[in-house]
PDB file of C-alpha atoms in Angstrom:
ATOM      1  CA  UNK C   1     125.199 114.564 150.604  1.00 32.00           C
ATOM      2  CA  UNK C   2     124.810 112.216 147.631  1.00 37.00           C
ATOM      3  CA  UNK C   3     123.188 108.843 148.117  1.00 42.00           C
ATOM      4  CA  UNK C   4     125.634 105.944 148.265  1.00 43.00           C
ATOM      5  CA  UNK C   5     124.889 103.214 145.728  1.00 44.00           C
ATOM      6  CA  UNK C   6     126.156  99.807 146.795  1.00 58.00           C
ATOM      7  CA  UNK C   7     127.258  96.966 144.537  1.00 73.00           C
ATOM      8  CA  UNK C   8     124.211  95.858 142.609  1.00 82.00           C
ATOM      9  CA  UNK C   9     122.224  92.980 144.029  1.00 88.00           C
ATOM     10  CA  UNK C  10     120.267  92.570 140.809  1.00 93.00           C
ATOM     11  CA  UNK C  11     121.928  89.336 139.777  1.00 95.00           C
ATOM     12  CA  UNK C  12     121.104  86.801 137.072  1.00 95.00           C
ATOM     13  CA  UNK C  13     119.787  84.262 139.638  1.00 96.00           C
ATOM     14  CA  UNK C  14     117.529  86.959 141.101  1.00 96.00           C
ATOM     15  CA  UNK C  15     116.142  87.784 137.649  1.00 97.00           C
ATOM     16  CA  UNK C  16     115.520  84.107 136.923  1.00 96.00           C
ATOM     17  CA  UNK C  17     113.788  83.781 140.283  1.00 97.00           C
ATOM     18  CA  UNK C  18     111.652  86.850 139.549  1.00 97.00           C
ATOM     19  CA  UNK C  19     110.615  85.360 136.226  1.00 96.00           C
ATOM     20  CA  UNK C  20     109.656  82.024 137.816  1.00 96.00           C
ATOM     21  CA  UNK C  21     107.770  83.855 140.566  1.00 96.00           C
ATOM     22  CA  UNK C  22     105.946  85.764 137.848  1.00 96.00           C
ATOM     23  CA  UNK C  23     104.700  82.585 136.233  1.00 94.00           C
ATOM     24  CA  UNK C  24     103.549  81.288 139.609  1.00 95.00           C
ATOM     25  CA  UNK C  25     101.713  84.555 140.304  1.00 95.00           C
ATOM     26  CA  UNK C  26     100.172  84.500 136.822  1.00 94.00           C
ATOM     27  CA  UNK C  27      98.979  80.937 137.361  1.00 93.00           C
ATOM     28  CA  UNK C  28      97.378  81.770 140.690  1.00 94.00           C
ATOM     29  CA  UNK C  29      95.669  84.856 139.291  1.00 94.00           C
ATOM     30  CA  UNK C  30      94.451  82.811 136.330  1.00 92.00           C
ATOM     31  CA  UNK C  31      92.810  80.353 138.744  1.00 92.00           C
ATOM     32  CA  UNK C  32      91.100  83.236 140.508  1.00 92.00           C
ATOM     33  CA  UNK C  33      90.002  84.678 137.172  1.00 91.00           C
ATOM     34  CA  UNK C  34      88.543  81.316 136.110  1.00 91.00           C
ATOM     35  CA  UNK C  35      86.432  81.203 139.261  1.00 91.00           C
ATOM     36  CA  UNK C  36      85.252  84.794 138.953  1.00 88.00           C
ATOM     37  CA  UNK C  37      84.549  84.732 135.209  1.00 86.00           C
ATOM     38  CA  UNK C  38      82.712  81.405 135.212  1.00 85.00           C
ATOM     39  CA  UNK C  39      84.695  79.719 132.427  1.00 87.00           C
ATOM     40  CA  UNK C  40      85.964  76.158 132.766  1.00 85.00           C
ATOM     41  CA  UNK C  41      89.555  76.671 131.744  1.00 84.00           C
ATOM     42  CA  UNK C  42      92.218  79.387 131.816  1.00 84.00           C
ATOM     43  CA  UNK C  43      92.576  79.068 128.030  1.00 80.00           C
ATOM     44  CA  UNK C  44      88.963  80.218 127.709  1.00 84.00           C
ATOM     45  CA  UNK C  45      89.385  83.352 129.806  1.00 87.00           C
ATOM     46  CA  UNK C  46      88.087  86.521 128.138  1.00 89.00           C
ATOM     47  CA  UNK C  47      90.916  88.901 127.338  1.00 90.00           C
ATOM     48  CA  UNK C  48      90.147  91.315 130.174  1.00 89.00           C
ATOM     49  CA  UNK C  49      90.556  88.443 132.670  1.00 90.00           C
ATOM     50  CA  UNK C  50      93.661  87.153 130.889  1.00 90.00           C
ATOM     51  CA  UNK C  51      95.174  90.601 131.327  1.00 91.00           C
ATOM     52  CA  UNK C  52      94.689  90.237 135.088  1.00 88.00           C
ATOM     53  CA  UNK C  53      96.797  87.068 135.080  1.00 89.00           C
ATOM     54  CA  UNK C  54      99.424  88.752 132.921  1.00 93.00           C
ATOM     55  CA  UNK C  55      99.727  91.534 135.478  1.00 93.00           C
ATOM     56  CA  UNK C  56     100.881  88.895 137.960  1.00 93.00           C
ATOM     57  CA  UNK C  57     103.699  87.874 135.640  1.00 95.00           C
ATOM     58  CA  UNK C  58     104.773  91.439 134.939  1.00 96.00           C
ATOM     59  CA  UNK C  59     104.446  92.484 138.559  1.00 95.00           C
ATOM     60  CA  UNK C  60     106.847  89.816 139.773  1.00 95.00           C
ATOM     61  CA  UNK C  61     109.249  90.157 136.835  1.00 96.00           C
ATOM     62  CA  UNK C  62     109.885  93.805 137.566  1.00 96.00           C
ATOM     63  CA  UNK C  63     108.522  94.152 141.095  1.00 96.00           C
ATOM     64  CA  UNK C  64     110.958  91.802 142.824  1.00 96.00           C
ATOM     65  CA  UNK C  65     114.078  93.297 141.203  1.00 96.00           C
ATOM     66  CA  UNK C  66     112.739  96.783 141.954  1.00 96.00           C
ATOM     67  CA  UNK C  67     112.212  95.877 145.615  1.00 95.00           C
ATOM     68  CA  UNK C  68     115.715  94.447 145.955  1.00 95.00           C
ATOM     69  CA  UNK C  69     117.186  97.491 144.224  1.00 94.00           C
ATOM     70  CA  UNK C  70     115.209  99.803 146.483  1.00 92.00           C
ATOM     71  CA  UNK C  71     116.401  98.010 149.610  1.00 92.00           C
ATOM     72  CA  UNK C  72     119.988  98.225 148.356  1.00 90.00           C
ATOM     73  CA  UNK C  73     119.795 101.922 147.606  1.00 90.00           C
ATOM     74  CA  UNK C  74     120.196 101.548 143.856  1.00 91.00           C
ATOM     75  CA  UNK C  75     118.111 102.347 140.803  1.00 89.00           C
ATOM     76  CA  UNK C  76     116.636  99.455 138.909  1.00 91.00           C
ATOM     77  CA  UNK C  77     116.902 101.287 135.590  1.00 91.00           C
ATOM     78  CA  UNK C  78     117.307 104.847 134.361  1.00 89.00           C
ATOM     79  CA  UNK C  79     113.872 106.136 133.358  1.00 89.00           C
ATOM     80  CA  UNK C  80     115.337 108.371 130.667  1.00 91.00           C
ATOM     81  CA  UNK C  81     116.700 105.294 128.887  1.00 91.00           C
ATOM     82  CA  UNK C  82     113.090 104.274 128.159  1.00 94.00           C
ATOM     83  CA  UNK C  83     112.238 107.457 126.275  1.00 93.00           C
ATOM     84  CA  UNK C  84     112.985 107.151 122.546  1.00 95.00           C
ATOM     85  CA  UNK C  85     114.582 109.948 120.591  1.00 95.00           C
ATOM     86  CA  UNK C  86     113.487 110.693 117.031  1.00 95.00           C
ATOM     87  CA  UNK C  87     116.276 108.480 115.761  1.00 96.00           C
ATOM     88  CA  UNK C  88     115.201 105.718 118.129  1.00 97.00           C
ATOM     89  CA  UNK C  89     111.657 105.919 116.775  1.00 97.00           C
ATOM     90  CA  UNK C  90     112.871 105.643 113.195  1.00 97.00           C
ATOM     91  CA  UNK C  91     115.191 102.753 113.960  1.00 97.00           C
ATOM     92  CA  UNK C  92     112.536 101.002 116.018  1.00 97.00           C
ATOM     93  CA  UNK C  93     109.919 101.252 113.289  1.00 98.00           C
ATOM     94  CA  UNK C  94     112.424 100.009 110.709  1.00 98.00           C
ATOM     95  CA  UNK C  95     113.503  97.012 112.801  1.00 98.00           C
ATOM     96  CA  UNK C  96     110.033  96.084 114.074  1.00 98.00           C
ATOM     97  CA  UNK C  97     108.324  96.331 110.681  1.00 98.00           C
ATOM     98  CA  UNK C  98     111.253  94.782 108.833  1.00 98.00           C
ATOM     99  CA  UNK C  99     111.352  91.748 111.104  1.00 97.00           C
ATOM    100  CA  UNK C 100     107.581  91.204 111.045  1.00 95.00           C
ATOM    101  CA  UNK C 101     106.920  91.909 107.361  1.00 95.00           C
ATOM    102  CA  UNK C 102     110.138  90.805 105.645  1.00 96.00           C
ATOM    103  CA  UNK C 103     112.558  88.700 107.672  1.00 95.00           C
ATOM    104  CA  UNK C 104     110.194  86.317 109.447  1.00 94.00           C
ATOM    105  CA  UNK C 105     107.999  85.560 106.397  1.00 91.00           C
ATOM    106  CA  UNK C 106     111.140  84.690 104.436  1.00 92.00           C
ATOM    107  CA  UNK C 107     112.528  82.531 107.254  1.00 91.00           C
ATOM    108  CA  UNK C 108     109.318  80.571 107.830  1.00 90.00           C
ATOM    109  CA  UNK C 109     108.307  80.252 104.180  1.00 87.00           C
ATOM    110  CA  UNK C 110     111.630  79.291 102.611  1.00 84.00           C
ATOM    111  CA  UNK C 111     113.676  77.883 105.484  1.00 79.00           C
ATOM    112  CA  UNK C 112     111.113  76.082 107.636  1.00 75.00           C
ATOM    113  CA  UNK C 113     108.412  75.607 104.979  1.00 79.00           C
ATOM    114  CA  UNK C 114     105.741  76.521 107.505  1.00 75.00           C
ATOM    115  CA  UNK C 115     102.448  78.156 106.599  1.00 69.00           C
ATOM    116  CA  UNK C 116     101.845  81.587 108.138  1.00 67.00           C
ATOM    117  CA  UNK C 117      98.523  80.410 109.599  1.00 67.00           C
ATOM    118  CA  UNK C 118     100.354  77.829 111.702  1.00 70.00           C
ATOM    119  CA  UNK C 119     102.856  80.377 112.974  1.00 69.00           C
ATOM    120  CA  UNK C 120     100.138  82.826 113.984  1.00 73.00           C
ATOM    121  CA  UNK C 121      97.858  80.230 115.600  1.00 75.00           C
ATOM    122  CA  UNK C 122      98.821  81.110 119.179  1.00 72.00           C
ATOM    123  CA  UNK C 123      98.306  84.824 118.541  1.00 75.00           C
ATOM    124  CA  UNK C 124      94.967  84.097 116.875  1.00 77.00           C
ATOM    125  CA  UNK C 125      93.803  82.275 119.996  1.00 76.00           C
ATOM    126  CA  UNK C 126      94.384  85.522 121.903  1.00 77.00           C
ATOM    127  CA  UNK C 127      92.449  87.676 119.432  1.00 82.00           C
ATOM    128  CA  UNK C 128      89.582  85.175 119.450  1.00 80.00           C
ATOM    129  CA  UNK C 129      89.158  85.850 123.170  1.00 80.00           C
ATOM    130  CA  UNK C 130      88.916  89.619 122.682  1.00 80.00           C
ATOM    131  CA  UNK C 131      85.210  90.422 122.428  1.00 82.00           C
ATOM    132  CA  UNK C 132      83.811  93.934 122.300  1.00 83.00           C
ATOM    133  CA  UNK C 133      85.511  97.201 123.099  1.00 87.00           C
ATOM    134  CA  UNK C 134      86.663  96.052 126.539  1.00 89.00           C
ATOM    135  CA  UNK C 135      88.223  92.857 125.218  1.00 88.00           C
ATOM    136  CA  UNK C 136      89.981  94.535 122.308  1.00 89.00           C
ATOM    137  CA  UNK C 137      91.207  97.296 124.616  1.00 92.00           C
ATOM    138  CA  UNK C 138      92.629  94.695 126.994  1.00 90.00           C
ATOM    139  CA  UNK C 139      94.300  92.906 124.085  1.00 91.00           C
ATOM    140  CA  UNK C 140      95.937  96.109 122.860  1.00 92.00           C
ATOM    141  CA  UNK C 141      97.104  96.943 126.377  1.00 94.00           C
ATOM    142  CA  UNK C 142      98.522  93.453 126.812  1.00 93.00           C
ATOM    143  CA  UNK C 143     100.159  92.808 123.457  1.00 93.00           C
ATOM    144  CA  UNK C 144     100.957  96.208 121.985  1.00 94.00           C
ATOM    145  CA  UNK C 145     101.814  98.260 125.074  1.00 95.00           C
ATOM    146  CA  UNK C 146     102.442  96.253 128.242  1.00 96.00           C
ATOM    147  CA  UNK C 147     104.390  93.315 126.825  1.00 96.00           C
ATOM    148  CA  UNK C 148     106.827  95.408 124.743  1.00 97.00           C
ATOM    149  CA  UNK C 149     107.686  97.677 127.667  1.00 97.00           C
ATOM    150  CA  UNK C 150     107.932  95.027 130.388  1.00 97.00           C
ATOM    151  CA  UNK C 151     109.759  92.468 128.252  1.00 97.00           C
ATOM    152  CA  UNK C 152     112.293  94.974 126.950  1.00 98.00           C
ATOM    153  CA  UNK C 153     112.994  96.348 130.417  1.00 97.00           C
ATOM    154  CA  UNK C 154     113.444  92.836 131.797  1.00 97.00           C
ATOM    155  CA  UNK C 155     115.311  91.134 128.944  1.00 98.00           C
ATOM    156  CA  UNK C 156     117.286  93.936 127.300  1.00 98.00           C
ATOM    157  CA  UNK C 157     117.432  96.343 130.231  1.00 96.00           C
ATOM    158  CA  UNK C 158     118.207  94.009 133.138  1.00 97.00           C
ATOM    159  CA  UNK C 159     119.204  90.553 131.899  1.00 97.00           C
ATOM    160  CA  UNK C 160     121.220  91.290 128.750  1.00 98.00           C
ATOM    161  CA  UNK C 161     123.798  93.687 130.304  1.00 96.00           C
ATOM    162  CA  UNK C 162     124.525  91.163 133.051  1.00 96.00           C
ATOM    163  CA  UNK C 163     124.927  88.319 130.561  1.00 97.00           C
ATOM    164  CA  UNK C 164     127.170  90.494 128.396  1.00 97.00           C
ATOM    165  CA  UNK C 165     129.415  91.145 131.396  1.00 96.00           C
ATOM    166  CA  UNK C 166     129.891  87.378 131.713  1.00 95.00           C
ATOM    167  CA  UNK C 167     129.713  86.149 128.129  1.00 97.00           C
ATOM    168  CA  UNK C 168     130.894  89.180 126.100  1.00 97.00           C
ATOM    169  CA  UNK C 169     128.628  91.023 123.687  1.00 97.00           C
ATOM    170  CA  UNK C 170     127.763  88.294 121.140  1.00 97.00           C
ATOM    171  CA  UNK C 171     127.161  85.654 123.800  1.00 97.00           C
ATOM    172  CA  UNK C 172     125.127  87.943 126.034  1.00 97.00           C
ATOM    173  CA  UNK C 173     122.865  89.078 123.207  1.00 98.00           C
ATOM    174  CA  UNK C 174     122.444  85.519 121.905  1.00 98.00           C
ATOM    175  CA  UNK C 175     121.623  83.946 125.263  1.00 98.00           C
ATOM    176  CA  UNK C 176     119.188  86.755 126.087  1.00 98.00           C
ATOM    177  CA  UNK C 177     117.463  86.225 122.736  1.00 98.00           C
ATOM    178  CA  UNK C 178     117.174  82.490 123.390  1.00 98.00           C
ATOM    179  CA  UNK C 179     115.703  83.063 126.849  1.00 97.00           C
ATOM    180  CA  UNK C 180     113.345  85.699 125.454  1.00 97.00           C
ATOM    181  CA  UNK C 181     112.099  83.299 122.788  1.00 96.00           C
ATOM    182  CA  UNK C 182     111.765  80.368 125.175  1.00 96.00           C
ATOM    183  CA  UNK C 183     109.857  82.468 127.720  1.00 94.00           C
ATOM    184  CA  UNK C 184     106.861  82.627 125.350  1.00 92.00           C
ATOM    185  CA  UNK C 185     106.442  78.830 125.528  1.00 88.00           C
ATOM    186  CA  UNK C 186     105.599  78.562 121.810  1.00 89.00           C
ATOM    187  CA  UNK C 187     107.766  76.027 119.980  1.00 88.00           C
ATOM    188  CA  UNK C 188     106.738  77.004 116.452  1.00 88.00           C
ATOM    189  CA  UNK C 189     107.251  80.708 117.158  1.00 91.00           C
ATOM    190  CA  UNK C 190     110.611  80.134 118.873  1.00 94.00           C
ATOM    191  CA  UNK C 191     112.887  80.702 115.825  1.00 93.00           C
ATOM    192  CA  UNK C 192     111.124  83.940 114.916  1.00 94.00           C
ATOM    193  CA  UNK C 193     111.158  85.224 118.483  1.00 96.00           C
ATOM    194  CA  UNK C 194     114.858  84.411 118.850  1.00 97.00           C
ATOM    195  CA  UNK C 195     115.646  86.243 115.607  1.00 97.00           C
ATOM    196  CA  UNK C 196     113.635  89.227 116.796  1.00 98.00           C
ATOM    197  CA  UNK C 197     115.409  89.031 120.156  1.00 98.00           C
ATOM    198  CA  UNK C 198     118.779  89.132 118.405  1.00 98.00           C
ATOM    199  CA  UNK C 199     117.712  92.205 116.408  1.00 98.00           C
ATOM    200  CA  UNK C 200     116.443  94.226 119.373  1.00 98.00           C
ATOM    201  CA  UNK C 201     119.279  92.987 121.568  1.00 98.00           C
ATOM    202  CA  UNK C 202     121.833  94.326 119.100  1.00 98.00           C
ATOM    203  CA  UNK C 203     119.822  97.530 118.802  1.00 97.00           C
ATOM    204  CA  UNK C 204     119.729  98.007 122.582  1.00 97.00           C
ATOM    205  CA  UNK C 205     123.478  97.463 122.908  1.00 97.00           C
ATOM    206  CA  UNK C 206     124.307  99.745 119.990  1.00 96.00           C
ATOM    207  CA  UNK C 207     122.040 102.587 121.097  1.00 95.00           C
ATOM    208  CA  UNK C 208     122.804 102.206 124.800  1.00 94.00           C
ATOM    209  CA  UNK C 209     119.141 102.648 125.742  1.00 95.00           C
ATOM    210  CA  UNK C 210     115.790 100.881 125.538  1.00 97.00           C
ATOM    211  CA  UNK C 211     113.907 103.495 123.511  1.00 96.00           C
ATOM    212  CA  UNK C 212     114.487 101.924 120.097  1.00 97.00           C
ATOM    213  CA  UNK C 213     113.944  98.290 121.223  1.00 98.00           C
ATOM    214  CA  UNK C 214     110.654  99.256 122.873  1.00 98.00           C
ATOM    215  CA  UNK C 215     109.475 101.012 119.713  1.00 98.00           C
ATOM    216  CA  UNK C 216     110.557  98.013 117.619  1.00 98.00           C
ATOM    217  CA  UNK C 217     108.679  95.657 119.928  1.00 98.00           C
ATOM    218  CA  UNK C 218     105.536  97.804 119.866  1.00 98.00           C
ATOM    219  CA  UNK C 219     105.603  97.903 116.056  1.00 98.00           C
ATOM    220  CA  UNK C 220     106.399  94.186 115.771  1.00 97.00           C
ATOM    221  CA  UNK C 221     103.487  93.159 118.005  1.00 96.00           C
ATOM    222  CA  UNK C 222     101.087  95.775 116.641  1.00 96.00           C
ATOM    223  CA  UNK C 223     101.503  94.642 113.041  1.00 95.00           C
ATOM    224  CA  UNK C 224     100.754  91.058 114.016  1.00 91.00           C
ATOM    225  CA  UNK C 225      97.790  92.165 116.120  1.00 91.00           C
ATOM    226  CA  UNK C 226      96.268  94.425 113.456  1.00 90.00           C
ATOM    227  CA  UNK C 227      96.707  91.740 110.816  1.00 87.00           C
ATOM    228  CA  UNK C 228      94.818  89.183 112.889  1.00 83.00           C
ATOM    229  CA  UNK C 229      92.062  91.615 113.901  1.00 80.00           C
ATOM    230  CA  UNK C 230      91.599  92.700 110.274  1.00 76.00           C
ATOM    231  CA  UNK C 231      90.892  89.164 109.049  1.00 64.00           C
ATOM    232  CA  UNK C 232      88.334  88.366 111.753  1.00 59.00           C
TER     233      UNK C 232
END
C-alpha cells in the first residue's frame, strides 16, 4: 500500500518561523561559544566556533520544516533534485562565475560607485578569523559548502515555489531574492545578493531542480573566498 501524502503543512509562515528560530538558536550557540572559547565578543569568535553557531541557524531553518513534513507524512524535498547533471554543472559554473567576476563588479563600480574593498569587508572579517588548517577548513565548510546547500534548499527549494504559487513566477522569484539578500544582514552587499538571488532563482525555476543553483552558489562563494584568502 502506498503512503498517503496529505496537503503540505510547509507554509510560508512556517518557513519564516523556522528562519527566525534559526537566528535565535545561532545567537544562543554563539553565546555558548564565546564562553567556551574565551573571547569577549561573538564577532571575535574563531571560525571553528563561528561554524558551531551557524549550525544552529541551519539546523532550525531546515530541521523544523523537516520535522513538520515528517509528522505530516510528506517529503520535505526530493533528494534527487539536489544532484546536478552535467548540464547543471556547466550552467552553475557559468552563472556563479559570471555573477561574481563580471556582473557584480560592473554593478558596484559603475552604478553604485563603490570600491570593491568596501563590498568585501564583511567577507574579509570572516577570513580574518580563520587561523590555521582548522580555521580555514571551517571557513570552507561554512561558506563554500554548507551555506550554498542550506540556503538553496531553503530559499529556492522551499520558499520560492510557495511564493510563486501566490505571486506568479516573476513575483515569487523577486520576493525570494529580496528575502535571500536581506537575510545576510549586510546593507552594502544587499544589491549584489539580490541580483545573485534573481539569477539562481530563475535558474532553479527553469531547470526544475536545485542542482544548478547549488553549483552556482558554490562557485560564487568559492571565488570570493579564494580571492580574499589569496591576498592575505
